[in-house]
């Protein structure tokens, strides 16, 4: 699917559970835009401290692009003046931004930018997490990614699509930035076990 239309001011959502490749897909799209000579900005939350790079992905092949500018913030409107200078804005770990809906709406409708948002489709309790679900009525496209269920793979050697993030640590905090030590992707059946 070609995600660059004649009308550049669009909103695309990439979401799914942990380990579904959201950042990898976001970076793939941003790299295509950068190679096409669009001015590209990648925004991530300062809460995400998993990588020294501007982004964190489980894809070891993915590298930063020379054509993408990386910034971290805790509030999207803090980088509004920077974002206005770019054609394409990618927002990663979008569940951490409390001003996501208003910022995306402003960038698309006022500043005529293309915005690509990547984030979790829900928290570890399968509840809405952040404002990404609030963007569904505003968006042009939605891509829901699914990794394979870790439990099914280990127990049965089968590859069942995972649709949820299951927390395997004992923490009950809603925000716990972690990787495989804290979460696994699971299917509906394995979530309830």
mmCIF file of C-alpha atoms in Angstrom:
data_model
loop_
_atom_site.group_PDB
_atom_site.id
_atom_site.type_symbol
_atom_site.label_atom_id
_atom_site.label_comp_id
_atom_site.label_asym_id
_atom_site.label_seq_id
_atom_site.Cartn_x
_atom_site.Cartn_y
_atom_site.Cartn_z
ATOM 1 C CA UNK A 1 0.000 0.000 0.000
ATOM 2 C CA UNK A 2 1.350 3.388 -0.974
ATOM 3 C CA UNK A 3 1.125 5.563 2.121
ATOM 4 C CA UNK A 4 2.096 8.863 0.475
ATOM 5 C CA UNK A 5 -0.929 10.342 -1.231
ATOM 6 C CA UNK A 6 -1.279 13.475 -3.309
ATOM 7 C CA UNK A 7 -2.620 15.179 -0.192
ATOM 8 C CA UNK A 8 0.305 15.337 2.215
ATOM 9 C CA UNK A 9 -1.736 16.360 5.288
ATOM 10 C CA UNK A 10 -2.777 12.933 6.512
ATOM 11 C CA UNK A 11 -2.763 10.977 9.761
ATOM 12 C CA UNK A 12 -1.679 7.342 9.735
ATOM 13 C CA UNK A 13 -1.781 5.101 12.809
ATOM 14 C CA UNK A 14 0.475 2.103 13.419
ATOM 15 C CA UNK A 15 -0.449 0.180 16.527
ATOM 16 C CA UNK A 16 -0.259 -3.224 18.151
ATOM 17 C CA UNK A 17 1.061 -4.992 21.232
ATOM 18 C CA UNK A 18 4.653 -5.089 22.429
ATOM 19 C CA UNK A 19 7.141 -6.673 19.988
ATOM 20 C CA UNK A 20 4.876 -6.205 16.965
ATOM 21 C CA UNK A 21 7.328 -4.057 15.001
ATOM 22 C CA UNK A 22 5.663 -0.666 15.439
ATOM 23 C CA UNK A 23 8.909 1.316 15.557
ATOM 24 C CA UNK A 24 10.379 -0.755 12.726
ATOM 25 C CA UNK A 25 7.346 0.023 10.530
ATOM 26 C CA UNK A 26 7.391 3.699 11.507
ATOM 27 C CA UNK A 27 11.101 3.973 10.685
ATOM 28 C CA UNK A 28 10.598 2.120 7.389
ATOM 29 C CA UNK A 29 7.990 4.685 6.339
ATOM 30 C CA UNK A 30 10.037 7.641 7.560
ATOM 31 C CA UNK A 31 13.126 6.376 5.722
ATOM 32 C CA UNK A 32 11.147 6.130 2.478
ATOM 33 C CA UNK A 33 10.019 9.733 2.953
ATOM 34 C CA UNK A 34 13.559 10.882 3.756
ATOM 35 C CA UNK A 35 14.907 9.128 0.652
ATOM 36 C CA UNK A 36 12.231 10.958 -1.373
ATOM 37 C CA UNK A 37 13.739 14.208 -0.021
ATOM 38 C CA UNK A 38 10.896 15.102 2.327
ATOM 39 C CA UNK A 39 11.965 16.838 5.529
ATOM 40 C CA UNK A 40 11.333 14.216 8.221
ATOM 41 C CA UNK A 41 11.111 14.571 12.006
ATOM 42 C CA UNK A 42 10.964 11.639 14.446
ATOM 43 C CA UNK A 43 9.606 12.410 17.924
ATOM 44 C CA UNK A 44 9.919 10.025 20.860
ATOM 45 C CA UNK A 45 9.049 10.307 24.533
ATOM 46 C CA UNK A 46 11.754 11.036 27.080
ATOM 47 C CA UNK A 47 10.200 8.187 29.082
ATOM 48 C CA UNK A 48 11.682 5.741 26.550
ATOM 49 C CA UNK A 49 15.254 5.311 27.780
ATOM 50 C CA UNK A 50 15.851 1.908 26.163
ATOM 51 C CA UNK A 51 18.343 3.160 23.589
ATOM 52 C CA UNK A 52 21.099 5.721 23.205
ATOM 53 C CA UNK A 53 19.828 6.292 19.658
ATOM 54 C CA UNK A 54 16.796 8.446 19.016
ATOM 55 C CA UNK A 55 14.627 5.346 18.703
ATOM 56 C CA UNK A 56 14.405 1.880 20.227
ATOM 57 C CA UNK A 57 13.579 -1.173 18.136
ATOM 58 C CA UNK A 58 14.014 -4.918 18.423
ATOM 59 C CA UNK A 59 15.118 -4.965 14.765
ATOM 60 C CA UNK A 60 18.908 -5.150 14.865
ATOM 61 C CA UNK A 61 19.221 -4.298 11.160
ATOM 62 C CA UNK A 62 17.399 -0.968 11.361
ATOM 63 C CA UNK A 63 19.721 2.007 11.552
ATOM 64 C CA UNK A 64 19.204 5.734 11.872
ATOM 65 C CA UNK A 65 18.834 7.639 8.632
ATOM 66 C CA UNK A 66 20.835 10.720 7.772
ATOM 67 C CA UNK A 67 17.634 12.285 6.440
ATOM 68 C CA UNK A 68 15.682 12.056 9.709
ATOM 69 C CA UNK A 69 15.988 14.455 12.641
ATOM 70 C CA UNK A 70 15.387 12.872 16.060
ATOM 71 C CA UNK A 71 13.994 14.674 19.127
ATOM 72 C CA UNK A 72 12.754 13.517 22.527
ATOM 73 C CA UNK A 73 10.192 15.378 24.617
ATOM 74 C CA UNK A 74 7.565 14.827 27.278
ATOM 75 C CA UNK A 75 5.114 17.261 25.667
ATOM 76 C CA UNK A 76 4.523 17.456 21.920
ATOM 77 C CA UNK A 77 3.649 21.147 21.946
ATOM 78 C CA UNK A 78 7.141 21.837 23.347
ATOM 79 C CA UNK A 79 8.491 20.872 19.914
ATOM 80 C CA UNK A 80 5.749 22.563 17.848
ATOM 81 C CA UNK A 81 8.069 25.224 16.404
ATOM 82 C CA UNK A 82 10.539 22.513 15.388
ATOM 83 C CA UNK A 83 7.806 20.264 13.934
ATOM 84 C CA UNK A 84 6.396 23.069 11.769
ATOM 85 C CA UNK A 85 9.684 23.062 9.811
ATOM 86 C CA UNK A 86 9.152 19.468 8.586
ATOM 87 C CA UNK A 87 6.902 17.808 5.987
ATOM 88 C CA UNK A 88 6.535 14.458 7.731
ATOM 89 C CA UNK A 89 6.298 13.949 11.497
ATOM 90 C CA UNK A 90 6.644 10.486 13.023
ATOM 91 C CA UNK A 91 5.565 10.111 16.652
ATOM 92 C CA UNK A 92 6.744 6.949 18.404
ATOM 93 C CA UNK A 93 5.647 5.577 21.790
ATOM 94 C CA UNK A 94 2.579 7.763 21.332
ATOM 95 C CA UNK A 95 0.826 6.323 24.379
ATOM 96 C CA UNK A 96 3.088 8.490 26.569
ATOM 97 C CA UNK A 97 1.933 11.844 25.150
ATOM 98 C CA UNK A 98 -1.024 13.454 26.936
ATOM 99 C CA UNK A 99 -1.347 16.080 24.185
ATOM 100 C CA UNK A 100 -1.259 13.604 21.267
ATOM 101 C CA UNK A 101 -4.751 14.191 19.875
ATOM 102 C CA UNK A 102 -4.567 17.986 19.990
ATOM 103 C CA UNK A 103 -1.024 18.055 18.566
ATOM 104 C CA UNK A 104 -1.860 15.702 15.677
ATOM 105 C CA UNK A 105 -4.996 17.654 14.856
ATOM 106 C CA UNK A 106 -3.010 20.914 14.865
ATOM 107 C CA UNK A 107 -0.230 19.511 12.674
ATOM 108 C CA UNK A 108 -2.665 18.117 10.099
ATOM 109 C CA UNK A 109 -5.415 20.706 9.973
ATOM 110 C CA UNK A 110 -3.520 23.928 10.730
ATOM 111 C CA UNK A 111 0.011 23.218 9.471
ATOM 112 C CA UNK A 112 -0.911 20.724 6.703
ATOM 113 C CA UNK A 113 1.641 18.072 7.708
ATOM 114 C CA UNK A 114 1.682 14.306 7.284
ATOM 115 C CA UNK A 115 1.746 12.642 10.708
ATOM 116 C CA UNK A 116 2.483 8.973 11.335
ATOM 117 C CA UNK A 117 1.777 7.815 14.886
ATOM 118 C CA UNK A 118 3.030 4.530 16.378
ATOM 119 C CA UNK A 119 2.057 3.165 19.765
ATOM 120 C CA UNK A 120 0.488 0.450 21.847
ATOM 121 C CA UNK A 121 -3.130 -0.491 21.153
ATOM 122 C CA UNK A 122 -3.722 -1.018 24.890
ATOM 123 C CA UNK A 123 -2.013 -1.534 28.216
ATOM 124 C CA UNK A 124 -1.204 -4.857 29.896
ATOM 125 C CA UNK A 125 -4.753 -4.976 31.293
ATOM 126 C CA UNK A 126 -6.192 -4.546 27.753
ATOM 127 C CA UNK A 127 -7.421 -1.055 28.577
ATOM 128 C CA UNK A 128 -6.920 2.027 26.366
ATOM 129 C CA UNK A 129 -3.457 3.483 26.929
ATOM 130 C CA UNK A 130 -2.924 7.124 26.076
ATOM 131 C CA UNK A 131 -4.755 8.890 23.273
ATOM 132 C CA UNK A 132 -3.942 6.753 20.227
ATOM 133 C CA UNK A 133 -7.458 5.268 20.172
ATOM 134 C CA UNK A 134 -8.868 8.823 20.206
ATOM 135 C CA UNK A 135 -7.185 9.389 16.826
ATOM 136 C CA UNK A 136 -9.101 6.651 15.022
ATOM 137 C CA UNK A 137 -11.945 8.975 14.014
ATOM 138 C CA UNK A 138 -9.407 11.496 12.639
ATOM 139 C CA UNK A 139 -7.043 9.170 10.785
ATOM 140 C CA UNK A 140 -6.655 8.310 7.121
ATOM 141 C CA UNK A 141 -5.272 4.814 7.681
ATOM 142 C CA UNK A 142 -4.724 2.270 10.435
ATOM 143 C CA UNK A 143 -2.143 -0.502 10.436
ATOM 144 C CA UNK A 144 -2.517 -3.020 13.250
ATOM 145 C CA UNK A 145 0.555 -5.184 13.657
ATOM 146 C CA UNK A 146 0.711 -8.556 15.404
ATOM 147 C CA UNK A 147 3.774 -10.546 16.450
ATOM 148 C CA UNK A 148 3.503 -14.256 17.269
ATOM 149 C CA UNK A 149 2.285 -15.425 20.666
ATOM 150 C CA UNK A 150 5.278 -16.234 22.878
ATOM 151 C CA UNK A 151 3.319 -18.740 24.966
ATOM 152 C CA UNK A 152 1.961 -20.727 21.999
ATOM 153 C CA UNK A 153 5.406 -20.823 20.413
ATOM 154 C CA UNK A 154 7.060 -22.129 23.599
ATOM 155 C CA UNK A 155 4.308 -24.590 24.614
ATOM 156 C CA UNK A 156 3.187 -25.930 21.253
ATOM 157 C CA UNK A 157 5.665 -24.711 18.672
ATOM 158 C CA UNK A 158 2.888 -22.971 16.754
ATOM 159 C CA UNK A 159 2.732 -19.441 15.436
ATOM 160 C CA UNK A 160 -0.490 -17.842 16.649
ATOM 161 C CA UNK A 161 -0.904 -14.091 16.083
ATOM 162 C CA UNK A 162 -0.532 -12.150 19.333
ATOM 163 C CA UNK A 163 -2.935 -9.279 19.914
ATOM 164 C CA UNK A 164 -2.127 -8.334 23.502
ATOM 165 C CA UNK A 165 0.863 -7.414 25.668
ATOM 166 C CA UNK A 166 1.034 -9.541 28.819
ATOM 167 C CA UNK A 167 3.076 -8.268 31.721
ATOM 168 C CA UNK A 168 5.264 -10.967 33.250
ATOM 169 C CA UNK A 169 6.842 -8.822 35.961
ATOM 170 C CA UNK A 170 5.053 -8.264 39.266
ATOM 171 C CA UNK A 171 4.749 -4.478 38.872
ATOM 172 C CA UNK A 172 1.204 -3.088 38.736
ATOM 173 C CA UNK A 173 2.179 0.396 37.492
ATOM 174 C CA UNK A 174 0.492 1.360 34.223
ATOM 175 C CA UNK A 175 3.730 2.819 32.849
ATOM 176 C CA UNK A 176 6.609 0.354 33.048
ATOM 177 C CA UNK A 177 9.004 0.809 30.167
ATOM 178 C CA UNK A 178 10.540 -2.557 29.557
ATOM 179 C CA UNK A 179 11.332 -5.243 27.086
ATOM 180 C CA UNK A 180 11.252 -9.053 27.229
ATOM 181 C CA UNK A 181 11.980 -9.026 30.972
ATOM 182 C CA UNK A 182 8.648 -7.289 31.586
ATOM 183 C CA UNK A 183 6.290 -8.211 28.726
ATOM 184 C CA UNK A 184 5.480 -10.923 26.221
ATOM 185 C CA UNK A 185 3.118 -10.790 23.237
ATOM 186 C CA UNK A 186 0.209 -13.235 23.615
ATOM 187 C CA UNK A 187 -2.931 -14.386 21.830
ATOM 188 C CA UNK A 188 -6.391 -14.126 23.375
ATOM 189 C CA UNK A 189 -6.268 -17.648 24.857
ATOM 190 C CA UNK A 190 -2.827 -17.225 26.429
ATOM 191 C CA UNK A 191 -3.655 -13.813 27.877
ATOM 192 C CA UNK A 192 -6.153 -15.362 30.280
ATOM 193 C CA UNK A 193 -3.868 -18.191 31.483
#
